[in-house]
Amino acid sequence: MEIRRGTIIAFDAATHSATIQLDGSLAAYITGVEVAANILDADVIAGRYALVAWPDPANSDSAVIFVVYT
Amino acid sequence: MITLSATLLAEQKKASTTPYVELKAREKIASVGRFRWTRYYTGAEAITRHAGGMAGDGSLLRARAVQNGAAYDLSYSRVTSPGSGSTYSSWSSIVADISETSGIAIATNSAKVDLVYVDWQKRAIYVKSSTDNGATFGAAVLADTAIADVTHVAFVYKDTTTQILFYAAAGIVYRVVRTSGTWGAAAAWTLTVSTVTGLAAHYYQDYNLLVTGTNAAGKSIVWQAIYGDGYSQSAGTWHALQELVVADAGSLVTYSHVSIGRPDVYRTIFLEAYSGTGSYTTPTTTHTLPSIDFLDALWHEPWPLNITCATGIALSNSATHAWLTTPNGVWRAEIAPADLNLTADLLKLTAYVDFDSGKLVATVRNDAGAYLSTASGKGDAWIGTELKLGLGYRTSAGNEAATHLSFWIDSYELTAEAGKAQLVLNASTPWELLQRWTATKQINYPAGSTTIVNILRDLMARAGIKTTLDNASSQLSTINPGFTIYPAFTIKPKETLKSAIQRLMLLVTDGIRFQNATAYVTDQTAADASAYAFGTTHPIKTARYKSGQPTSAPLPNQVQILAKGAFGQARDWDQIELRTATTTQELVTNLTTATQANTHAAGILRQSTIAAKDDTITTQPHCGLEVHDVVDVTEARAGLSAAKRRVKAIAITYDTQKPKFEQIITLGGV
């Protein structure tokens, strides 16, 4: 399990997923990161911080945003 | 195992030998030459669009736009026999009223030189040609009139018959072929980008281009493109764009003004700009690996150049030197400096390599200070230099050595006392090159996009290391769809390449060993054949044979893989019977079939098998031995008769004073 902090760049309500800029990644974002179901759409706002967890660190598709905060 | 000559093989088994240990310092960043730039000129010229080139007679050619009232002239400089004392400040205005925003290009082929510019209306592209190494030029010839304003030009020679002009206008790249002096019609490429902010071309086997700009999604990208000439791409067709560097839309990072050359490998310089708070514009450079095709698109991670020029940096070369030029600067670097041979002054060394690390400490005589002088040594530039080690003996065929081990210097020190001085060089294997690289952005390989081996090749290339498969596992094969894995894999900011590669290799059962700056990937199986025998014709001097748990951490004898929708496991029944089950469970969601999961479990269990033996034997050095090799060990007192062992680590000690030349080999199970 690996946890990183990032900044929300964009949110797709249809897929309940977000684009995240991880701390330290100046030029590149990670797209399509699932947002935990218990986080409301209205809370996933561009510019807010998010904590992202990778239950399987070797698989980028396993990422999930489990905390959103300012 | 490195193949040795019959004489060297025989010599290393003898009781009495004369060691031959060779040590050479090489100007290499991993597998590629390290260019050390010396600035030859600092002028006061305004920074405008410019170009550079090297004529067949070695003259350095430069061209730039110079403001003349409200217009711009094309100014030209030719420096014959350029050197540190040459005059680089002499310019001649040769064309009036050119466009300053359309770019300039210089192309050379032996004594032929072409100078490309665009007139002040930004659409008519002219070429002035020379047949005397750029000393004189003929009248300008109209090559093409673009349908939109030209923003970038590049011109390349295939040979004396065929040349191609590439230019960008309104985000489209066009090509115009000149055949035996006759210009053809312009044709747009078949690729799509939104904007072009830089364009460069080099002919070798195909027409190889670098393009900077943005795509439809607003990402800033450095692409490579190939206009085929029948090598990697069919003649007259375009290969799809391949991305070298990508900055996401909104990240405020952009790329522009790219140049390309091939003094040894493909090299490029482009501008990277960040327009957020703390903005910067930095020339950034990178190169490909040796002995690969442009199509392979394997580039070192770009790094910044300590040069300031907002219109890019031109790159050209002669046979011996590479040159960088800007309107107000000239730099030169030797392409392939001679190796510095330390062999005669080598006093002692210790070298160590294992599965994922390695160190070398070499002490050389430096009584006269030669190695720390810039004239006869490397001054203070030892850091990062490659040390190529040769292990061998004096045989009936002369001095022979295996030279597959290379180390890169991390630090050096001088010890001095009355009458003598020694230089101590501390160096590491390529694993350290991978450890030093730290990600500054997210690098993502989406699921299904590429294979593990292609990810591995890309990651290794970022440190300048070439990857070669050598009896690799079926999971790494691209021809076995039942096993081949196309994982979702990402490297996060601050992660090292070493960490990323080790994480990637968890998906397969293969091991990595380095020969100089090439990574060889080989599967490790219980069926691996022995490549050499110790304890029979090659004596063992001292030994310790250890079996069982090597550390306090328990070794698993049962491995379970929780794959995505599948389960796999492997068991060591003998160990389970002796100690009951010690289980390791791993979540590996990149694996999707039971076959993949079972294979992966077997690979992890094999690590237990290797770790469960921890023998050390001391021998006369085997010059070609490598980690991961399987060898036979015979020692009757330990009950070993041609027992198979896998080489886990090798330590070499060489000391001319004692004298001493021996090898301690750490062996594991197979």
PDB file of C-alpha atoms in Angstrom, chain B residues 171 189-194 215 223 241:
ATOM      1  CA  GLY B 171       0.800  23.802 -37.354  1.00  0.00           C
ATOM      2  CA  TRP B 189       2.698  15.459 -43.673  1.00  0.00           C
ATOM      3  CA  THR B 190       0.008  12.951 -42.789  1.00  0.00           C
ATOM      4  CA  LEU B 191       0.324  13.557 -39.062  1.00  0.00           C
ATOM      5  CA  THR B 192      -1.673  15.875 -36.852  1.00  0.00           C
ATOM      6  CA  VAL B 193      -0.601  18.341 -34.207  1.00  0.00           C
ATOM      7  CA  SER B 194      -2.139  21.638 -33.145  1.00  0.00           C
ATOM      8  CA  ASN B 215      -1.551  18.442 -29.559  1.00  0.00           C
ATOM      9  CA  TRP B 223       7.828  14.300 -30.684  1.00  0.00           C
ATOM     10  CA  LEU B 241       4.556  10.563 -34.024  1.00  0.00           C
TER      11      LEU B 241
END
